[in-house]
PDB file of C-alpha atoms and ligand atoms in Angstrom:
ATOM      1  CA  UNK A   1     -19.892 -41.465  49.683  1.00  0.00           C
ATOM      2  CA  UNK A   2     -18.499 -37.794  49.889  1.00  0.00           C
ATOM      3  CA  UNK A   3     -18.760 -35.735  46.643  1.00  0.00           C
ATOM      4  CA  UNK A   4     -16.242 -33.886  47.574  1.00  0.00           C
ATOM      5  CA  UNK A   5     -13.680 -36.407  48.044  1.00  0.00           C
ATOM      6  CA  UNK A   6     -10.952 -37.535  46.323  1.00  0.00           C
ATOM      7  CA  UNK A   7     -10.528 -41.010  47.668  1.00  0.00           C
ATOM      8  CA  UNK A   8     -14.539 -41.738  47.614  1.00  0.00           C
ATOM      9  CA  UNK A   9     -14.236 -40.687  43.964  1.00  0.00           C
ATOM     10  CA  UNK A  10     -11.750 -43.595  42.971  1.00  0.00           C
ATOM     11  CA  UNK A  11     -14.072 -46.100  44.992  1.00  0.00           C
ATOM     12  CA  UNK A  12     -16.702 -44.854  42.765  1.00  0.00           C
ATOM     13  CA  UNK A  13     -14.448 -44.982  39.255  1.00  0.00           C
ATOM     14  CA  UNK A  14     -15.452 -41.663  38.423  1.00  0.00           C
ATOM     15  CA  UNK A  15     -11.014 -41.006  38.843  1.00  0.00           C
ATOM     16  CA  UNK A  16      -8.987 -43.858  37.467  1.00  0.00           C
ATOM     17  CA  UNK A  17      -6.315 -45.713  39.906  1.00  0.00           C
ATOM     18  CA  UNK A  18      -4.038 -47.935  39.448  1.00  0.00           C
ATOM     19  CA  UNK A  19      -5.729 -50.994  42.378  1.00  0.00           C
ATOM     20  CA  UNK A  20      -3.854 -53.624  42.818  1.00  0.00           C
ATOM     21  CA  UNK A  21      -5.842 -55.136  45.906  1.00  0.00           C
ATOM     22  CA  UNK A  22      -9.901 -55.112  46.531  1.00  0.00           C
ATOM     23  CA  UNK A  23     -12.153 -56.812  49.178  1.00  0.00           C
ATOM     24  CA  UNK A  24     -15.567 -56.075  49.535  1.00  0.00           C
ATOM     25  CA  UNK A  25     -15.118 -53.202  52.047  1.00  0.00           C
ATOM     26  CA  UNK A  26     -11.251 -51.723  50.795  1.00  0.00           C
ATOM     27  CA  UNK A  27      -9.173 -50.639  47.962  1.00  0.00           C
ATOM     28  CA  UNK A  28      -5.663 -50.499  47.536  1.00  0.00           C
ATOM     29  CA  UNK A  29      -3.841 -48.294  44.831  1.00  0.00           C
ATOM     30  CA  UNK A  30      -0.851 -47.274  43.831  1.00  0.00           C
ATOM     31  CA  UNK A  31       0.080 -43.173  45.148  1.00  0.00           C
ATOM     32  CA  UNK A  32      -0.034 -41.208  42.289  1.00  0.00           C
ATOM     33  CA  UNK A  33       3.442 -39.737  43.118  1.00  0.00           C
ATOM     34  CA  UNK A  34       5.670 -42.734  44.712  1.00  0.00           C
ATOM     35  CA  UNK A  35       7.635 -41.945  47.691  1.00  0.00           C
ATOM     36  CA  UNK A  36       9.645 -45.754  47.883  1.00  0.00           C
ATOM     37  CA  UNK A  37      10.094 -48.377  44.922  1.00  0.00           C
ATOM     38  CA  UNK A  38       6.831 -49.844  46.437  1.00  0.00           C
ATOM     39  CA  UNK A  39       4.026 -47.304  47.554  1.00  0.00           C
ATOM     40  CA  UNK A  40       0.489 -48.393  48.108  1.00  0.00           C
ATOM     41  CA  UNK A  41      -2.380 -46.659  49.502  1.00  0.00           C
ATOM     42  CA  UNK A  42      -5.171 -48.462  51.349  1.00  0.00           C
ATOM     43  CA  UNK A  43      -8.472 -47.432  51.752  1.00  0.00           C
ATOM     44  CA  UNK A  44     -12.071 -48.390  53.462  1.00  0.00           C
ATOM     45  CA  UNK A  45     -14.196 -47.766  50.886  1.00  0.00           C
ATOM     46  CA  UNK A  46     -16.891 -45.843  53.518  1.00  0.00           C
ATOM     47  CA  UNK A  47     -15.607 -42.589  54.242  1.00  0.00           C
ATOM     48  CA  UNK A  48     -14.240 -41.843  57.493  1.00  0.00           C
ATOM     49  CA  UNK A  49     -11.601 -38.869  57.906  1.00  0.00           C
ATOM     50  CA  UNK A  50      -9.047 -40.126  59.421  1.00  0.00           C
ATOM     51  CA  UNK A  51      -7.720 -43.721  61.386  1.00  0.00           C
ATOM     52  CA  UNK A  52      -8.992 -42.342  64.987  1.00  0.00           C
ATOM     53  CA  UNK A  53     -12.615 -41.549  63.286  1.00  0.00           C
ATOM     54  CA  UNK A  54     -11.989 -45.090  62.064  1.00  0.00           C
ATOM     55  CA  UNK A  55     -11.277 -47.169  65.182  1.00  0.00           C
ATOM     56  CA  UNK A  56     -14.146 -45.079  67.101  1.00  0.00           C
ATOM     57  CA  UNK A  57     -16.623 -45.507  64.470  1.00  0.00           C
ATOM     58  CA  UNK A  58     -15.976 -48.707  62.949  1.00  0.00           C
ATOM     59  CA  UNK A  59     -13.510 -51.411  64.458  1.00  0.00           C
ATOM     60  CA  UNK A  60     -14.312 -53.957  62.069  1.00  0.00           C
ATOM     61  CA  UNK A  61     -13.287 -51.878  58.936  1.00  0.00           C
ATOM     62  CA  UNK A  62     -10.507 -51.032  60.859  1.00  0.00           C
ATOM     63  CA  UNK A  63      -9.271 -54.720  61.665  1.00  0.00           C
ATOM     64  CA  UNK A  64     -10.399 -55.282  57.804  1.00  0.00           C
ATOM     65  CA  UNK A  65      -8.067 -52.335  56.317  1.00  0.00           C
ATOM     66  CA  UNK A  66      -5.116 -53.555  58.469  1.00  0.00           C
ATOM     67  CA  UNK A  67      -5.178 -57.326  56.638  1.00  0.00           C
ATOM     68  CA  UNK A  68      -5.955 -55.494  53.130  1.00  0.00           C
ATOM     69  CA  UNK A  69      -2.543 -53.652  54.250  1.00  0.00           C
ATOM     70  CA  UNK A  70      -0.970 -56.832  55.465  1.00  0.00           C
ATOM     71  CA  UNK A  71      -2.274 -58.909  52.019  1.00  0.00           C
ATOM     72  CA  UNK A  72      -0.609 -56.194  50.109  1.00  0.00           C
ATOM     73  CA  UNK A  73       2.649 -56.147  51.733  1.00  0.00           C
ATOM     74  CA  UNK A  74       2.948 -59.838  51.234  1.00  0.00           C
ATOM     75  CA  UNK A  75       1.500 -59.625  47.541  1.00  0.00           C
ATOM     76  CA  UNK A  76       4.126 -56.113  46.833  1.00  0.00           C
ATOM     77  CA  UNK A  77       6.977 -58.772  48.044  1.00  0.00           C
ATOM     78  CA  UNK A  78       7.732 -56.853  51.128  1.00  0.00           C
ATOM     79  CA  UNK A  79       7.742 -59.163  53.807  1.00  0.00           C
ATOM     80  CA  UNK A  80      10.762 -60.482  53.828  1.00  0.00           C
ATOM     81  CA  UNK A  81      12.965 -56.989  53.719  1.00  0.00           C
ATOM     82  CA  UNK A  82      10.336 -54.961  55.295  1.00  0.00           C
ATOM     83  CA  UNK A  83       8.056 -52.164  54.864  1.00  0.00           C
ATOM     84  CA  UNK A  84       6.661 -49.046  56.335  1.00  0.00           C
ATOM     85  CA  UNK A  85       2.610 -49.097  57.318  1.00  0.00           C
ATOM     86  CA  UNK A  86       1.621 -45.038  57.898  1.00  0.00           C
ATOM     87  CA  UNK A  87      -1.363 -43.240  58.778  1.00  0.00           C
ATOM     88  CA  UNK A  88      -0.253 -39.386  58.564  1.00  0.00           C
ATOM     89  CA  UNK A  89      -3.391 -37.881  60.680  1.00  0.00           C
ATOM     90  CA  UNK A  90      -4.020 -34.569  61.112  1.00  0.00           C
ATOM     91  CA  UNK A  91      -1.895 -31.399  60.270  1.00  0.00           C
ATOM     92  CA  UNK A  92       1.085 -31.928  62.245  1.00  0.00           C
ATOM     93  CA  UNK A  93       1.245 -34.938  60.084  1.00  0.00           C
ATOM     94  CA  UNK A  94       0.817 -33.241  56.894  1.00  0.00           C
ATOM     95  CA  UNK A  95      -2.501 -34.765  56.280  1.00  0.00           C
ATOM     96  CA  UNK A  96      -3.414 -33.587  52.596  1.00  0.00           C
ATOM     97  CA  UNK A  97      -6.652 -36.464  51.995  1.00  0.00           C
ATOM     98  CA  UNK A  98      -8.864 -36.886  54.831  1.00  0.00           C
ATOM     99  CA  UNK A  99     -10.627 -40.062  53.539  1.00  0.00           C
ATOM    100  CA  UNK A 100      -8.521 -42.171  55.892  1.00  0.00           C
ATOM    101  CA  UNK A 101      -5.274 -44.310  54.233  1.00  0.00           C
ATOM    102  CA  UNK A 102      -2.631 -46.466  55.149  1.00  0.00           C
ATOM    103  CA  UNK A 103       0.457 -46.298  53.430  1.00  0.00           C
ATOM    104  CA  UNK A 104       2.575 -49.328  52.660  1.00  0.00           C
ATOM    105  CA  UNK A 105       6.059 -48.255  51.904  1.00  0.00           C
ATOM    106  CA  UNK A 106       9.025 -50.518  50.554  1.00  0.00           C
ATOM    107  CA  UNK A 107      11.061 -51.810  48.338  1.00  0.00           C
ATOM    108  CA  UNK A 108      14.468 -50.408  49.580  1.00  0.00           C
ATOM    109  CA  UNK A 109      15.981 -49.477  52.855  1.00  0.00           C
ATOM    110  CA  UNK A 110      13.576 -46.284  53.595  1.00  0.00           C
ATOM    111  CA  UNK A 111      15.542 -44.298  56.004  1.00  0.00           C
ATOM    112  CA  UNK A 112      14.849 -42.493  59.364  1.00  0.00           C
ATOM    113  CA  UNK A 113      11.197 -42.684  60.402  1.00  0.00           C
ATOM    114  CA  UNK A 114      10.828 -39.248  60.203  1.00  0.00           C
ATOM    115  CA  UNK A 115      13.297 -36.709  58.390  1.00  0.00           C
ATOM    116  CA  UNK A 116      16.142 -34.882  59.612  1.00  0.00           C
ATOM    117  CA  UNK A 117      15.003 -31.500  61.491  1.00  0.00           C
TER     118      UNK A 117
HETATM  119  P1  AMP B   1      -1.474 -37.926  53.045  1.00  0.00           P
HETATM  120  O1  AMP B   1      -0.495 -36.799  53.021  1.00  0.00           O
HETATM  121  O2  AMP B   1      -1.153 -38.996  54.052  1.00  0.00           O
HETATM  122  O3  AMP B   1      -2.910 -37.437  53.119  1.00  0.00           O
HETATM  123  O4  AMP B   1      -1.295 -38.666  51.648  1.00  0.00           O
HETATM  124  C1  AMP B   1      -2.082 -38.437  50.519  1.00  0.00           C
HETATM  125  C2  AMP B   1      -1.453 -39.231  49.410  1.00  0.00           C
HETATM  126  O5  AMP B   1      -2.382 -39.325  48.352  1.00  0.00           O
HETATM  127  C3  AMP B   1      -0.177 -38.591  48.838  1.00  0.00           C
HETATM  128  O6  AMP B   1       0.910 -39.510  48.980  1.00  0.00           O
HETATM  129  C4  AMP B   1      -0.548 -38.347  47.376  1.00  0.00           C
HETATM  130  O7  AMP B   1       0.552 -38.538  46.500  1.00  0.00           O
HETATM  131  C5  AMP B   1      -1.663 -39.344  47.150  1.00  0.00           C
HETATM  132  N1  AMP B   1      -2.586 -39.034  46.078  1.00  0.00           N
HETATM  133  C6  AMP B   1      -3.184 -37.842  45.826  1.00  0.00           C
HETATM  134  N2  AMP B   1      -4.015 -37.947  44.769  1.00  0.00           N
HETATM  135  C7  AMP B   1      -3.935 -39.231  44.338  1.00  0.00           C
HETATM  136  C8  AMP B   1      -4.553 -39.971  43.284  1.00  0.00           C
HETATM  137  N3  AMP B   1      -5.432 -39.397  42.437  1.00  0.00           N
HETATM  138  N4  AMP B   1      -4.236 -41.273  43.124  1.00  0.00           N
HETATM  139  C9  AMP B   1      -3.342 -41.861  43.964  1.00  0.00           C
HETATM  140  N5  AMP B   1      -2.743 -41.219  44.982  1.00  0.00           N
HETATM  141  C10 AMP B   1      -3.025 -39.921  45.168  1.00  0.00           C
END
């Protein structure tokens, strides 16, 4: 665990979150300021920065937070309209938490992959 992180904090319950999906090595929760009807983070609950310090570092918690992803898109109701899976990495991405996190986005049409520039 990382003090100083957010996202190792809620594994811990030291911040509350609303989790609506937990295996023994992920969390998912819902964002604390929705960007879709539907929006879900998921988490390994070891620290790692980002998804490429992930798949380097650890492959099987990778492979293990892309079903916690998959389980909640089918338990969110998404599967059969669709949903968005994101990793923003980095600053060109607009990174803000680097405890790495998938997104699952859905619950309406979302719109261009990426806005309007
Ligand atoms: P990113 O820009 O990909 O790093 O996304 C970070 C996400 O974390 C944003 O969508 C935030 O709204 C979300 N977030 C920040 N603090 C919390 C929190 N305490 N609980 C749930 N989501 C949070």
């Amino acid at each position: 665990m990382d003090n100083d992180c957010l996202f190792c904090r809620i594994v811990a319950g030291e911040i509350p979150a609303t989790v609506v999906h937990e295996t023994e090595t992920t969390l998912a929760f819902r964002d604390i300021d929705p960007k879709a009807p539907v929006h879900v983070l998921v988490i390994p609950k070891d620290h790692h920065p980002d998804v490429v310090t992930l798949a380097n570092d650890d492959p099987a918690a990778a492979a293990g937070l892309l079903a916690a992803a998959a389980a909640v898109a089918e338990t969110e109701g998404l599967l059969m309209d669709g949903f968005r899976l994101l990793f923003n990495t980095g600053g060109y991405a607009g990174q803000e938490v680097f405890h790495v996190h998938a997104h699952v986005l859905g619950g309406e049409p979302l719109g261009p992959m990426l806005a309007p520039r």
